[in-house]
Short mmCIF file of C-alpha atoms in Angstrom, two decimals:
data_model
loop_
_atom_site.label_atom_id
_atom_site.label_comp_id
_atom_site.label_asym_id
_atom_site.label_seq_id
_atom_site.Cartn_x
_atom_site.Cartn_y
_atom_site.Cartn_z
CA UNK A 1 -115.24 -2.87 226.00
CA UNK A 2 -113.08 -5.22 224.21
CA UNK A 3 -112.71 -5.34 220.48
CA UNK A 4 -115.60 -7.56 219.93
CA UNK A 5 -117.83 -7.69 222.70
CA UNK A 6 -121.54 -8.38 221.51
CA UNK A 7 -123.96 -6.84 223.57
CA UNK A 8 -127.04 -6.21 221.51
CA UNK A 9 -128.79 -7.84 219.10
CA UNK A 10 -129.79 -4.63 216.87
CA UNK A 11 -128.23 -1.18 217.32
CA UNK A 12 -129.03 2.35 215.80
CA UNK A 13 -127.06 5.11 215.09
CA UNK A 14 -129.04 8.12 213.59
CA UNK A 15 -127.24 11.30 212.42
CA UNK A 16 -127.53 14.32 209.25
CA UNK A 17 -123.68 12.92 208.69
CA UNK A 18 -123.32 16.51 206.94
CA UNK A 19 -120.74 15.74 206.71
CA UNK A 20 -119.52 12.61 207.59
CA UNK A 21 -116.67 13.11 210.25
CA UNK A 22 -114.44 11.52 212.78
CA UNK A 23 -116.76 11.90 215.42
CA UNK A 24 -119.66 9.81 213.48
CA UNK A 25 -117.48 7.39 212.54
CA UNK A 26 -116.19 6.58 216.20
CA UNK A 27 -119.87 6.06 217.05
CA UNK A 28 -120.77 4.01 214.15
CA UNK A 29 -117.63 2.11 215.58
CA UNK A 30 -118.58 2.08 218.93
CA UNK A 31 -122.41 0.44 217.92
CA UNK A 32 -120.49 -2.59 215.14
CA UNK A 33 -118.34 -3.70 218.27
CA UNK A 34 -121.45 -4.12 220.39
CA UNK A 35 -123.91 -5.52 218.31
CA UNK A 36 -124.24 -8.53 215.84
CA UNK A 37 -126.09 -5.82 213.23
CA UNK A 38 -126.22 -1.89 213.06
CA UNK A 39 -128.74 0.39 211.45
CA UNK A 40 -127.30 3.66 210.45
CA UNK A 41 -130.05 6.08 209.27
CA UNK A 42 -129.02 9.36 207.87
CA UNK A 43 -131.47 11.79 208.02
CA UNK A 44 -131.37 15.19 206.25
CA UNK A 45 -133.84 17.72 205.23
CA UNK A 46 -134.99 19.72 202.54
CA UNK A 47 -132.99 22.80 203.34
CA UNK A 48 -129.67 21.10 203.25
CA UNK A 49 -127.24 21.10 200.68
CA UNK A 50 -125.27 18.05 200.74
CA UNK A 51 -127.14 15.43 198.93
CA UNK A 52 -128.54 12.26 200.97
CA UNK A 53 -127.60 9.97 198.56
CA UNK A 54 -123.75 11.12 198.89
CA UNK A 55 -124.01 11.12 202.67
CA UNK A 56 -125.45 7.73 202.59
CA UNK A 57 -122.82 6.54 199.58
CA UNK A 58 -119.48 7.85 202.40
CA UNK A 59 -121.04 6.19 205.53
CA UNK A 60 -121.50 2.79 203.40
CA UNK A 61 -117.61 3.24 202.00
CA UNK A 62 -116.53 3.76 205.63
CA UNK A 63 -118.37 1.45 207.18
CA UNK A 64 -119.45 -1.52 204.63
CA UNK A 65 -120.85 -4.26 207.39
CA UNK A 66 -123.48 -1.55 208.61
CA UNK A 67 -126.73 -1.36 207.18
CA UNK A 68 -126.99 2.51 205.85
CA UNK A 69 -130.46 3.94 204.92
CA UNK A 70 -131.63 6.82 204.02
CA UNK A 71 -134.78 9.41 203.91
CA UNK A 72 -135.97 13.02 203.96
CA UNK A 73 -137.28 14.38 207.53
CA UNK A 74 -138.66 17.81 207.40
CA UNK A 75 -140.55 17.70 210.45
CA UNK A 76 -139.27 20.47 212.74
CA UNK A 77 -137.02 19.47 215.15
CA UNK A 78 -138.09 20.58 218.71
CA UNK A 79 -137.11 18.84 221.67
CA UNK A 80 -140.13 20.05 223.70
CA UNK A 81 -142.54 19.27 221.38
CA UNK A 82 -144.14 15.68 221.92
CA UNK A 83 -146.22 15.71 218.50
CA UNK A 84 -142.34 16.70 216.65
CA UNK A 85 -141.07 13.63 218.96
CA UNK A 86 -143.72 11.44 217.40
CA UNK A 87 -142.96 11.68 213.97
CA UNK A 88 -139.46 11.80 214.36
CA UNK A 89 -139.46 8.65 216.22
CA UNK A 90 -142.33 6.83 213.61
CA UNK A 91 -139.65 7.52 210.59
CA UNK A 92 -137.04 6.40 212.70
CA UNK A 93 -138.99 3.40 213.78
CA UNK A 94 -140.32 2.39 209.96
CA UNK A 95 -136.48 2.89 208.86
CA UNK A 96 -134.73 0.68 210.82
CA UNK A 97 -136.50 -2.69 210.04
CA UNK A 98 -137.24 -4.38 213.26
CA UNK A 99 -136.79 -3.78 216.77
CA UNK A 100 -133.66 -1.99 217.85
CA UNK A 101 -131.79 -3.07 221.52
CA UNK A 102 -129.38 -0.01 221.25
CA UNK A 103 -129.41 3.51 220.26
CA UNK A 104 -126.17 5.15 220.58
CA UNK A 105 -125.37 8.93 220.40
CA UNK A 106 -122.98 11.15 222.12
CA UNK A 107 -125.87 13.83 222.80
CA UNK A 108 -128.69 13.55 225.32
CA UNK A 109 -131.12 13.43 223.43
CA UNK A 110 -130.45 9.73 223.01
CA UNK A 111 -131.95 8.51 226.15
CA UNK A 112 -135.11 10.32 224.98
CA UNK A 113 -135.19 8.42 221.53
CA UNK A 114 -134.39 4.79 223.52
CA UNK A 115 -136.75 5.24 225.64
CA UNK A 116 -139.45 5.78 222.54
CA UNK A 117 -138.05 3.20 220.42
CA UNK A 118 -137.97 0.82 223.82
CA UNK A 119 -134.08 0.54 223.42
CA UNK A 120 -131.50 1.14 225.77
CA UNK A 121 -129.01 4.62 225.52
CA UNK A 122 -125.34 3.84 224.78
CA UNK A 123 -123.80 7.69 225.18
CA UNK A 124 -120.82 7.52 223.27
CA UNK A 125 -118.25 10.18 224.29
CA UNK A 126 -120.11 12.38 226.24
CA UNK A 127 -119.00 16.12 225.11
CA UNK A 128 -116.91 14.74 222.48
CA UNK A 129 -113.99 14.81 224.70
CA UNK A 130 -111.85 11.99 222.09
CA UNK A 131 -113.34 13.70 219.19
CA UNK A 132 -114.05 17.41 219.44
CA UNK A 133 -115.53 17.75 216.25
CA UNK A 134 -119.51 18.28 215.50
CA UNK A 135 -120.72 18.80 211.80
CA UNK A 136 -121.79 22.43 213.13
CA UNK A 137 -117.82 23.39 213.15
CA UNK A 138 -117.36 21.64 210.43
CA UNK A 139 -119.49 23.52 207.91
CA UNK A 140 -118.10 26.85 210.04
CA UNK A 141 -114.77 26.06 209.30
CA UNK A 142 -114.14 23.29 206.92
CA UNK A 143 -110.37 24.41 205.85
CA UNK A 144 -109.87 23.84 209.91
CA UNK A 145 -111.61 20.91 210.35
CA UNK A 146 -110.62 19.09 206.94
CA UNK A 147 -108.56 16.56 208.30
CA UNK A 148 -111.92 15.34 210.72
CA UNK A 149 -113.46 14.28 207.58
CA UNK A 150 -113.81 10.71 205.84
CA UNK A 151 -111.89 10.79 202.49
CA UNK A 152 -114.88 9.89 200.36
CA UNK A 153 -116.67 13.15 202.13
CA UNK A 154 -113.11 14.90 201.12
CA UNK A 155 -113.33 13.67 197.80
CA UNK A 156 -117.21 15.08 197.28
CA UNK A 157 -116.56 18.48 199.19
CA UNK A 158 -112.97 19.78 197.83
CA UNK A 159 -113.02 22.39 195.21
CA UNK A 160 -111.28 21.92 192.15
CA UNK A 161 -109.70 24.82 190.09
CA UNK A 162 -108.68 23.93 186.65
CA UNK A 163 -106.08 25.65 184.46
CA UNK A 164 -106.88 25.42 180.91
CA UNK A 165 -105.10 27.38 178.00
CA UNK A 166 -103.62 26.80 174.55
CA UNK A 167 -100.47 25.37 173.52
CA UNK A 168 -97.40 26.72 175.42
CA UNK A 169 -99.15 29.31 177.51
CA UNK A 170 -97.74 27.89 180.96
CA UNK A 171 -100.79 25.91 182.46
CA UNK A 172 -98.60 23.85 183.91
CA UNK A 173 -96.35 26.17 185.08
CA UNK A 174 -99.15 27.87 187.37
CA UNK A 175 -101.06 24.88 188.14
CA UNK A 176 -97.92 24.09 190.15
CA UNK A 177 -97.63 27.84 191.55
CA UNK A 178 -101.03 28.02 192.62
CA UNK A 179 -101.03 24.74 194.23
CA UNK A 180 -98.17 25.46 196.15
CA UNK A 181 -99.50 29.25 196.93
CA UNK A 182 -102.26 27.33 198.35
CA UNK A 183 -100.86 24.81 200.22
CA UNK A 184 -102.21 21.80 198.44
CA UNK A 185 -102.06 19.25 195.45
CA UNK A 186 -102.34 19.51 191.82
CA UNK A 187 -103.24 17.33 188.81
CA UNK A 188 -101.16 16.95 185.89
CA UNK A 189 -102.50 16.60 182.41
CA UNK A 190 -103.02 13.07 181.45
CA UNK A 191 -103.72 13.78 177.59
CA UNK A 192 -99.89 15.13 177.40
CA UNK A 193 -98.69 11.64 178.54
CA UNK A 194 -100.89 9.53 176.72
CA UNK A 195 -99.38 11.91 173.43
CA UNK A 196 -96.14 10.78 174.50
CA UNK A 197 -97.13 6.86 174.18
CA UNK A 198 -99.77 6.71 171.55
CA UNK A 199 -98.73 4.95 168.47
CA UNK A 200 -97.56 6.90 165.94
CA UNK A 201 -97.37 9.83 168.83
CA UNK A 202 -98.92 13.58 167.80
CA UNK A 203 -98.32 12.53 163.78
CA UNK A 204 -100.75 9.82 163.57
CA UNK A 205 -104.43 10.86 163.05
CA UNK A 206 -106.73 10.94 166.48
CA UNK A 207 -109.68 8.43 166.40
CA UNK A 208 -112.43 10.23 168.70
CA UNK A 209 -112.70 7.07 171.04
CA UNK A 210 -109.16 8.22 172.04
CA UNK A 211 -110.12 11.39 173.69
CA UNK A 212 -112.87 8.95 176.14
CA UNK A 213 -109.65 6.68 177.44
CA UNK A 214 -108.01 10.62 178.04
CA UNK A 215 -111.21 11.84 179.91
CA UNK A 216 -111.53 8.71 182.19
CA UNK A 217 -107.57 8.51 182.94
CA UNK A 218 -107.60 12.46 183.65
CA UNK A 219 -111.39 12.06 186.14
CA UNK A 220 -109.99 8.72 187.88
CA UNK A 221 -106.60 10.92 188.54
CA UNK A 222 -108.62 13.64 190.06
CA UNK A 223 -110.55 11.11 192.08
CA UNK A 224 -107.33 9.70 193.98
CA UNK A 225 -106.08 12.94 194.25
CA UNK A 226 -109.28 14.44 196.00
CA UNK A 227 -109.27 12.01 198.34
CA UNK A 228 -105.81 13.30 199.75
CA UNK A 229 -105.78 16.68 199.32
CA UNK A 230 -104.79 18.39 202.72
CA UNK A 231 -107.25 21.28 202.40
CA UNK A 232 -110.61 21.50 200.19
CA UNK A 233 -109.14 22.67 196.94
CA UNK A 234 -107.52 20.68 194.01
CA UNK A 235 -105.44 22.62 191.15
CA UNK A 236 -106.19 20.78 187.87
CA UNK A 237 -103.86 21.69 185.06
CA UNK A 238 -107.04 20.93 182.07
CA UNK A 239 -110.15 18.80 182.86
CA UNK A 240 -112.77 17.35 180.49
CA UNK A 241 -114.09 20.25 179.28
CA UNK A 242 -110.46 21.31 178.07
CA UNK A 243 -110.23 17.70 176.39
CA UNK A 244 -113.84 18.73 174.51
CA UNK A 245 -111.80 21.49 172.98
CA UNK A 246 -108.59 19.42 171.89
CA UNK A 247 -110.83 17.18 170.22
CA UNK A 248 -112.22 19.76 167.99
CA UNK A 249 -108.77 20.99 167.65
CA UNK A 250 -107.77 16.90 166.51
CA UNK A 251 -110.80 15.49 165.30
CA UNK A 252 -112.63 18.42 163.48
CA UNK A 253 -116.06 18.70 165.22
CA UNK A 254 -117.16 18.86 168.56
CA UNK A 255 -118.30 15.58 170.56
CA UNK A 256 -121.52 16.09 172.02
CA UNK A 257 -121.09 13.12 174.70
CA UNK A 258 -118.30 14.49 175.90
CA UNK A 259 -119.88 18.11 176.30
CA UNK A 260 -122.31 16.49 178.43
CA UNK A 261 -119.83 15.12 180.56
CA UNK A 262 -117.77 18.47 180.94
CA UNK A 263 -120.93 20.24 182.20
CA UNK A 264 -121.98 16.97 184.43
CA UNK A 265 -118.43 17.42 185.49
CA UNK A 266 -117.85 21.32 186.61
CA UNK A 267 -115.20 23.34 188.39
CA UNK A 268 -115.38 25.96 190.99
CA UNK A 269 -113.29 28.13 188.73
CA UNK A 270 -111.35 28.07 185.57
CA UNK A 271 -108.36 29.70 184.86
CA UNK A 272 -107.31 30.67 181.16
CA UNK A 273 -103.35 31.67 180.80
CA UNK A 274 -102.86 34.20 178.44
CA UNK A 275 -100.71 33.85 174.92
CA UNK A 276 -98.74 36.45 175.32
CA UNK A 277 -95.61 34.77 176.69
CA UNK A 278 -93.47 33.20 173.56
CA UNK A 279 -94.19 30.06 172.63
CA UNK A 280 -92.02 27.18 173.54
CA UNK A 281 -91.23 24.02 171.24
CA UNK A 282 -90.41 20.73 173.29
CA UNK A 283 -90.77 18.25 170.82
CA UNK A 284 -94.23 17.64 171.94
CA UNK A 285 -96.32 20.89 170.40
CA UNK A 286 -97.81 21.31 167.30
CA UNK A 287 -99.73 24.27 167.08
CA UNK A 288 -97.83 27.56 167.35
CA UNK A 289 -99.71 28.82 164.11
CA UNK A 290 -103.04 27.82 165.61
CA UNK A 291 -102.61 29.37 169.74
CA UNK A 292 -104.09 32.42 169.36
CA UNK A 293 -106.92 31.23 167.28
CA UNK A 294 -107.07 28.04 170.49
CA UNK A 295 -106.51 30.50 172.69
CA UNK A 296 -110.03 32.60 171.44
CA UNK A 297 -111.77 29.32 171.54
CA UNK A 298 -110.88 28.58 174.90
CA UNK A 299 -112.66 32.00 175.96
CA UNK A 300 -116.00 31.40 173.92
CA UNK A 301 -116.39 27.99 175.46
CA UNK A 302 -115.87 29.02 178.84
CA UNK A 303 -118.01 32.01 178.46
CA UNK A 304 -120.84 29.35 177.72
CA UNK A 305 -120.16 27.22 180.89
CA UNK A 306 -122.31 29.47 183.13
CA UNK A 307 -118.79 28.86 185.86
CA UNK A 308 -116.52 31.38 186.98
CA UNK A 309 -113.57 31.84 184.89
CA UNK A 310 -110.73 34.47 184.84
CA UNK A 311 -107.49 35.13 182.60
CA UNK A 312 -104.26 35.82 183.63
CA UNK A 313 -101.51 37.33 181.77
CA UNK A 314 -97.65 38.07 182.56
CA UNK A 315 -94.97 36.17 184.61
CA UNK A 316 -95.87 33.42 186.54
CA UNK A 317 -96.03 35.75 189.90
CA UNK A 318 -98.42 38.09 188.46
CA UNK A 319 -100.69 35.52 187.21
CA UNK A 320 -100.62 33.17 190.55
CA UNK A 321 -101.47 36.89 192.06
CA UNK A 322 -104.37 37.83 189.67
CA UNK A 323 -105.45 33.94 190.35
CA UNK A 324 -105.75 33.91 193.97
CA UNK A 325 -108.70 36.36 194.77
CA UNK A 326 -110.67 34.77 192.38
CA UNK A 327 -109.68 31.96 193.50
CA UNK A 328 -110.73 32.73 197.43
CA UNK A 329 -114.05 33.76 196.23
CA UNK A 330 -114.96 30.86 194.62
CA UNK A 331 -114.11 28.96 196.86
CA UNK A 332 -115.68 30.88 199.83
CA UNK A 333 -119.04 30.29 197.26
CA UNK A 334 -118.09 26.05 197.19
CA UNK A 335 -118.25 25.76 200.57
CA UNK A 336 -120.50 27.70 202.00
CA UNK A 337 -123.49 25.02 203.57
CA UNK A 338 -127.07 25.90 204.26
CA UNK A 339 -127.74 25.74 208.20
CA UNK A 340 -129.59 22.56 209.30
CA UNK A 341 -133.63 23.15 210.78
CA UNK A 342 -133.21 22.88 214.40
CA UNK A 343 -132.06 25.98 216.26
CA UNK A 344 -135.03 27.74 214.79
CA UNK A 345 -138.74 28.29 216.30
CA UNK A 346 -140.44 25.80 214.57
CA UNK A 347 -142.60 28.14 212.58
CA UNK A 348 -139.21 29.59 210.59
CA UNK A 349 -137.94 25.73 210.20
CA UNK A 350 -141.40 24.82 208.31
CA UNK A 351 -141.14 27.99 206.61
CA UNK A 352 -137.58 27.35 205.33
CA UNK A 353 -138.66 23.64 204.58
CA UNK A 354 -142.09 25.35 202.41
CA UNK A 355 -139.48 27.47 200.32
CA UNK A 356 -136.83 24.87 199.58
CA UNK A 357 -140.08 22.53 198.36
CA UNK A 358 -141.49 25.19 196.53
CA UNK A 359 -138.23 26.08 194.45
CA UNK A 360 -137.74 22.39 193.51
CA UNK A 361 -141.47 21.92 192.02
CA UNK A 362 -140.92 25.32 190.42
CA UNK A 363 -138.27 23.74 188.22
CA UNK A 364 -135.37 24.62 190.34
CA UNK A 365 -133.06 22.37 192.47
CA UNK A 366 -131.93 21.43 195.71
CA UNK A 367 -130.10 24.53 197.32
CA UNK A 368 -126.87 24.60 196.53
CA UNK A 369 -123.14 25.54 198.32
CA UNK A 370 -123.08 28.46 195.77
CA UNK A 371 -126.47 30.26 197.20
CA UNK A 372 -126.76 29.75 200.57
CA UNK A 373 -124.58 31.34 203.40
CA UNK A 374 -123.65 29.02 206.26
#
C-alpha cells in the first residue's frame, strides 16, 4: 500500500489499548492510510485498572486525525457464544456512528466482527511478526516491554520515587545515586533554582502565590521527564507535597490548596534522608538551627499521606542500599495490572465484573495497580 492510498470510506479499529503500544499504533496506522475517516473505540471493562479516559486521552495524542471513543463493555467475552457476539457487536455498532467499510485487527477474530458489522477484514500483521508485542506481555513484563509503549502511556504508567528531607541532608545527593542504581532519570528540585533568581533571593519575605509558580515548574518538569524515562520509574529529588512543607517553613501556615494537590498528586514511595550527616552551608541554606525540628515535620506529614515512605541514614551507599528494596516493592505494587475478562468461563468473568461493581457503589473505587496481582 502506498502512503496514502484510500480504500474505504469508514474504518474501525477496536482494542482495550491497556496499554497503548507499538503494535496498536501500527494498526491505527495501517486503517488512517486506507480510509478518508477512522473510528478507534477503546473498550475496557470494569475489572481493569487503567482508566478509559487515560487510554482514550494517549490514543487521541498519538493519533489526533482519528476519531477516539470510548465506553465500558462488561459483557463476557466468549468467542463461541452468539448471544456474547451480539452485544459486543450492538456497542460496537452504536459507537462508531455510521456504517463502517473496514475493520482492521491483527487477530482472527476480525473477520468474525466484519462480517457482523457488514464490513470487510483488513488483518494487519498476522502474528505480529513487525511488532511482537501484545498488551498481555506488556502488563507481564512492563520493565521489558517499556520501550513498546507510546510516551503519553509512559508518562501515566512510570513510578515516581521522591526524595524529600530537610536542609542539607543529601536529597540530592541520592536522588542521583538511586537513579543511576536504577538505571534511569531523575528530577532536580525546581524551588532551589527559582531561590537562586527570586528577587531579593532567600532574604526577601515569600508571598504564598510563589510556592504555586514552584509547584507547576517542579509537575511540568516531571511531566517531560516521564515521558522519557527508559524504564517505569522516575527519582524525584522533592515533589509538591515537600513544597507544602517549605511553605509552612516560609510562610507560617499551611496552604490547604496546595495539600490537595500533593495528595491529588502521589508517589509510589517517599524517601526521607536522615540529619545525621553535618550540615553543609553553600550560600544557599538558611536553616541549620531549624533541620532537626524540619526534619520531624517531614516524618509527621508523611506518616499522614497513607503512601509508603522509608528513612535512610548513613553514607550515600548505605542509604541507596536501604532505598532499593523498598524501592522494588513499591514498585512491584505500581505496576502490577488486573487481568482483562476473557480467558475465563464466562460465569467467573461476570462474577469478577459483579465484584468490581459492587466495590465501587459500596464507596470504593476502581481497582487499582496497588491491589490486584497481574
Amino acid at each position: 500500500m502506498s502512503e496514502r492510498e484510500v480504500r474505504y470510506a469508514h474504518g474501525l479499529v477496536i482494542g482495550k489499548f491497556y496499554p497503548l503500544h507499538a503494535g496498536h499504533s501500527n494498526l491505527i496506522t495501517s486503517a488512517l492510510r486506507a480510509c478518508d475517516r477512522v473510528t478507534v473505540e477503546v473498550l475496557g471493562s470494569s475489572v481493569e485498572t487503567i482508566p478509559l479516559a487515560a487510554r482514550a486521552a494517549w490514543v487521541r495524542e498519538e493519533h489526533p486525525t482519528a476519531r477516539v471513543v470510548s465506553a465500558v463493555d462488561d459483557t463476557p467475552v466468549d468467542f463461541e457464544s452468539d448471544a456474547s457476539w451480539e452485544a459486543h457487536t450492538a456497542l460496537i455498532a452504536s459507537l462508531a456512528a455510521g456504517p463502517v467499510d473496514a475493520v482492521f485487527t491483527s487477530d482472527p477474530y476480525g473477520a468474525e466482527l466484519a462480517g457482523r458489522l457488514g464490513a470487510e477484514w483488513v488483518q494487519v500483521d498476522p502474528g505480529r511478526v513487525l511488532n511482537p508485542v501484545s498488551g498481555t506481555a506488556v502488563r507481564a513484563d512492563p520493565w521489558g516491554h517499556w520501550h513498546e509503549l507510546a510516551p503519553s502511556a509512559r508518562a501515566h504508567l512510570a513510578a515516581r520515587i521522591v526524595v524529600v528531607g530537610a536542609e542539607s541532608t543529601g536529597t540530592t545527593t541520592l536522588s542521583a545515586a538511586l537513579a543511576e542504581a536504577l538505571g534511569t532519570d531523575w528530577v532536580p528540585e525546581y524551588g532551589r533554582e527559582y531561590s537562586e533568581t527570586r528577587e531579593g533571593g532567600l532574604a526577601a519575605p515569600w508571598r504564598s502565590d510563589e510556592f504555586d509558580l514552584v509547584v507547576d515548574r517542579q509537575l511540568a518538569l516531571e511531566q517531560t521527564a516521564l515521558r522519557r524515562v527508559p524504564v517505569p520509574v522516575l527519582v524525584c529529588d522533592t515533589d509538591v507535597l515537600a513544597t507544602t512543607v517549605w511553605h509552612e517553613r516560609y510562610v507560617g501556615h499551611e496552604a490547604a490548596r496546595l495539600v490537595a494537590r500533593a495528595a491529588a498528586h502521589r508517589p509510589a514511595l517517599y524517601v526521607l534522608t536522615g540529619d545525621e550527616i553535618p550540615f553543609v552551608q553553600d550560600g544557599m541554606r538558611d536553616g541549620e538551627h531549624l533541620r532537626h525540628d524540619m526534619h520531624g515535620r517531614f516524618r509527621e506529614v508523611l506518616a499522614g499521606t497513607g503512601v509508603p515512605w522509608i528513612e535512610v541514614h548513613g553514607e550515600v551507599e548505605d542509604r541507596v542500599a536501604r532505598a532499593l528494596p523498598a524501592i522494588q516493592s513499591a514498585l512491584r505494587e505500581h505496576l502490577a495490572f488486573a487481568a482483562p475478562l476473557e480467558g475465563r468461563p464466562a460465569a467467573e468473568q461476570q462474577a469478577r465484573v459483579a465484584a468490581a461493581r459492587a466495590a465501587v457503589a459500596a464507596g470504593g473505587s476502581r481497582p487499582s495497580r496497588a491491589t490486584v496481582a497481574r
